[in-house]
Every structure is written in C-alpha cells, then in structure tokens.
Amino acid sequence: MRDIMGMMGKVKEMQAKMEKMQAEIASLEVEGKSGGGLVTVTMTGKGDLRGLKIDPSLFKEDDVEILEDLIVAAHKDAKDKAEVVMAEKTKEVTAGLPIPPGMKLPF
C-alpha cells in the first residue's frame, strides 16, 4: 500500500512539473535562419509564427521561388530548435521514470 501511495505522490509531482514545462515551452521563442541569415523566422515553442525578416536583396521578381524556399527552411530550422529544447525539458522532468524509448511527452 505504501508503494502505491508513494507512486501516486510521484505522479502528482510529475504532473505539476509537466504543467510548468508546458507553460515554459509556450512562452519560449526560437529563431530559425536560412540562406546565411537572409531569411529569419521567429516562432514559439508551440510552433506559432511570431515574426519574419527578409533581407531586401531578395526582392527581385525572378527570385520569388528562392525566397519561398528560404522561408520554409527558416521555419523548419526554428521548429527543429524548439523540438530540441522541448526534448531537453521533458528529459529533466521525467528523470528517473521508466519511460519507454521514443515515447514523446507531452502527449
């Protein structure tokens, strides 16, 4: 019975840590760049796009496709950075818990 009560306490503690982590991730801002910094994207940890900066040298009619590709690449760069931060924070919160490899949190 003590083991169950101890486990329930750990679950509640982890739940509180997860809620705190989710709030931190929501307020997190990451920046992704492409084209050597010609295009910069700023987004939240949840993937919401917050800002876009484009170097004026890219505003040429025949470079539209390149510009579109650079925007997509910058967004991917920012998203990848956000996922790394989320993975690190999740690892901190779940330290010591027997979670199967590859299981992503928060659900």
mmCIF file of C-alpha atoms in Angstrom:
data_model
loop_
_atom_site.group_PDB
_atom_site.id
_atom_site.type_symbol
_atom_site.label_atom_id
_atom_site.label_comp_id
_atom_site.label_asym_id
_atom_site.label_seq_id
_atom_site.Cartn_x
_atom_site.Cartn_y
_atom_site.Cartn_z
ATOM 1 C CA MET A 1 0.000 0.000 0.000
ATOM 2 C CA ARG A 2 2.878 2.368 0.762
ATOM 3 C CA ASP A 3 4.312 1.779 -2.703
ATOM 4 C CA ILE A 4 1.029 2.816 -4.321
ATOM 5 C CA MET A 5 0.800 5.970 -2.210
ATOM 6 C CA GLY A 6 4.411 6.811 -2.979
ATOM 7 C CA MET A 7 3.811 6.244 -6.662
ATOM 8 C CA MET A 8 0.707 8.454 -6.606
ATOM 9 C CA GLY A 9 2.757 11.203 -4.983
ATOM 10 C CA LYS A 10 5.384 10.897 -7.737
ATOM 11 C CA VAL A 11 2.676 11.036 -10.413
ATOM 12 C CA LYS A 12 1.229 14.255 -8.941
ATOM 13 C CA GLU A 13 4.715 15.741 -8.671
ATOM 14 C CA MET A 14 5.459 14.864 -12.291
ATOM 15 C CA GLN A 15 2.105 16.286 -13.404
ATOM 16 C CA ALA A 16 2.933 19.619 -11.742
ATOM 17 C CA LYS A 17 6.366 19.632 -13.387
ATOM 18 C CA MET A 18 4.813 18.855 -16.783
ATOM 19 C CA GLU A 19 2.344 21.731 -16.441
ATOM 20 C CA LYS A 20 5.189 24.096 -15.565
ATOM 21 C CA MET A 21 7.237 22.793 -18.501
ATOM 22 C CA GLN A 22 4.324 23.270 -20.917
ATOM 23 C CA ALA A 23 3.966 26.898 -19.754
ATOM 24 C CA GLU A 24 7.704 27.444 -20.282
ATOM 25 C CA ILE A 25 7.531 25.932 -23.758
ATOM 26 C CA ALA A 26 4.532 28.103 -24.671
ATOM 27 C CA SER A 27 6.482 31.243 -23.730
ATOM 28 C CA LEU A 28 9.676 30.068 -25.435
ATOM 29 C CA GLU A 29 10.736 31.893 -28.606
ATOM 30 C CA VAL A 30 13.202 30.374 -31.068
ATOM 31 C CA GLU A 31 14.758 31.849 -34.168
ATOM 32 C CA GLY A 32 15.457 29.949 -37.360
ATOM 33 C CA LYS A 33 17.606 31.201 -40.216
ATOM 34 C CA SER A 34 18.244 30.202 -43.802
ATOM 35 C CA GLY A 35 20.240 31.485 -46.717
ATOM 36 C CA GLY A 36 23.088 32.583 -44.462
ATOM 37 C CA GLY A 37 20.754 34.824 -42.474
ATOM 38 C CA LEU A 38 18.883 36.323 -45.426
ATOM 39 C CA VAL A 39 15.620 34.945 -44.019
ATOM 40 C CA THR A 40 14.888 34.772 -40.271
ATOM 41 C CA VAL A 41 11.787 33.252 -38.685
ATOM 42 C CA THR A 42 10.772 33.688 -35.030
ATOM 43 C CA MET A 43 8.273 31.236 -33.534
ATOM 44 C CA THR A 44 7.016 29.991 -30.184
ATOM 45 C CA GLY A 45 7.784 26.613 -28.681
ATOM 46 C CA LYS A 46 4.345 25.509 -29.810
ATOM 47 C CA GLY A 47 5.092 26.377 -33.441
ATOM 48 C CA ASP A 48 3.199 29.668 -33.753
ATOM 49 C CA LEU A 49 4.949 32.000 -36.187
ATOM 50 C CA ARG A 50 5.723 35.315 -34.453
ATOM 51 C CA GLY A 51 7.979 37.114 -36.882
ATOM 52 C CA LEU A 52 9.574 37.017 -40.320
ATOM 53 C CA LYS A 53 12.542 39.088 -41.512
ATOM 54 C CA ILE A 54 13.625 39.083 -45.143
ATOM 55 C CA ASP A 55 16.776 40.770 -46.417
ATOM 56 C CA PRO A 56 15.787 43.397 -49.028
ATOM 57 C CA SER A 57 18.312 41.958 -51.502
ATOM 58 C CA LEU A 58 15.905 39.057 -52.060
ATOM 59 C CA PHE A 59 13.141 41.244 -53.505
ATOM 60 C CA LYS A 60 13.603 40.533 -57.178
ATOM 61 C CA GLU A 61 10.861 39.198 -59.412
ATOM 62 C CA ASP A 62 12.800 36.191 -60.630
ATOM 63 C CA ASP A 63 13.868 35.164 -57.083
ATOM 64 C CA VAL A 64 10.369 34.502 -55.703
ATOM 65 C CA GLU A 65 10.781 30.712 -55.632
ATOM 66 C CA ILE A 66 14.130 31.016 -53.844
ATOM 67 C CA LEU A 67 12.566 33.343 -51.277
ATOM 68 C CA GLU A 68 9.687 30.927 -50.671
ATOM 69 C CA ASP A 69 12.132 28.035 -50.168
ATOM 70 C CA LEU A 70 14.224 30.105 -47.745
ATOM 71 C CA ILE A 71 11.150 30.960 -45.670
ATOM 72 C CA VAL A 72 10.207 27.292 -45.418
ATOM 73 C CA ALA A 73 13.807 26.371 -44.490
ATOM 74 C CA ALA A 74 13.976 29.073 -41.797
ATOM 75 C CA HIS A 75 10.690 27.872 -40.307
ATOM 76 C CA LYS A 76 11.972 24.283 -40.223
ATOM 77 C CA ASP A 77 15.185 25.460 -38.545
ATOM 78 C CA ALA A 78 13.206 27.247 -35.822
ATOM 79 C CA LYS A 79 10.889 24.263 -35.342
ATOM 80 C CA ASP A 80 13.836 21.868 -35.017
ATOM 81 C CA LYS A 81 15.375 24.127 -32.362
ATOM 82 C CA ALA A 82 12.094 24.241 -30.435
ATOM 83 C CA GLU A 83 11.852 20.434 -30.507
ATOM 84 C CA VAL A 84 15.390 20.116 -29.105
ATOM 85 C CA VAL A 85 14.503 22.424 -26.201
ATOM 86 C CA MET A 86 11.259 20.511 -25.556
ATOM 87 C CA ALA A 87 13.132 17.190 -25.541
ATOM 88 C CA GLU A 88 15.684 18.536 -23.048
ATOM 89 C CA LYS A 89 12.975 19.903 -20.749
ATOM 90 C CA THR A 90 10.999 16.657 -20.945
ATOM 91 C CA LYS A 91 14.105 14.673 -20.070
ATOM 92 C CA GLU A 92 14.634 16.865 -16.987
ATOM 93 C CA VAL A 93 11.041 16.420 -15.827
ATOM 94 C CA THR A 94 10.902 12.668 -16.380
ATOM 95 C CA ALA A 95 14.355 11.864 -14.989
ATOM 96 C CA GLY A 96 14.256 8.572 -13.123
ATOM 97 C CA LEU A 97 10.915 7.416 -14.519
ATOM 98 C CA PRO A 98 10.834 4.235 -16.590
ATOM 99 C CA ILE A 99 9.532 5.724 -19.847
ATOM 100 C CA PRO A 100 9.939 3.594 -22.996
ATOM 101 C CA PRO A 101 12.494 4.910 -25.531
ATOM 102 C CA GLY A 102 10.970 7.028 -28.292
ATOM 103 C CA MET A 103 7.866 7.956 -26.294
ATOM 104 C CA LYS A 104 7.250 11.673 -26.746
ATOM 105 C CA LEU A 105 5.929 13.862 -23.963
ATOM 106 C CA PRO A 106 3.832 15.938 -23.533
ATOM 107 C CA PHE A 107 1.265 13.807 -25.283
#
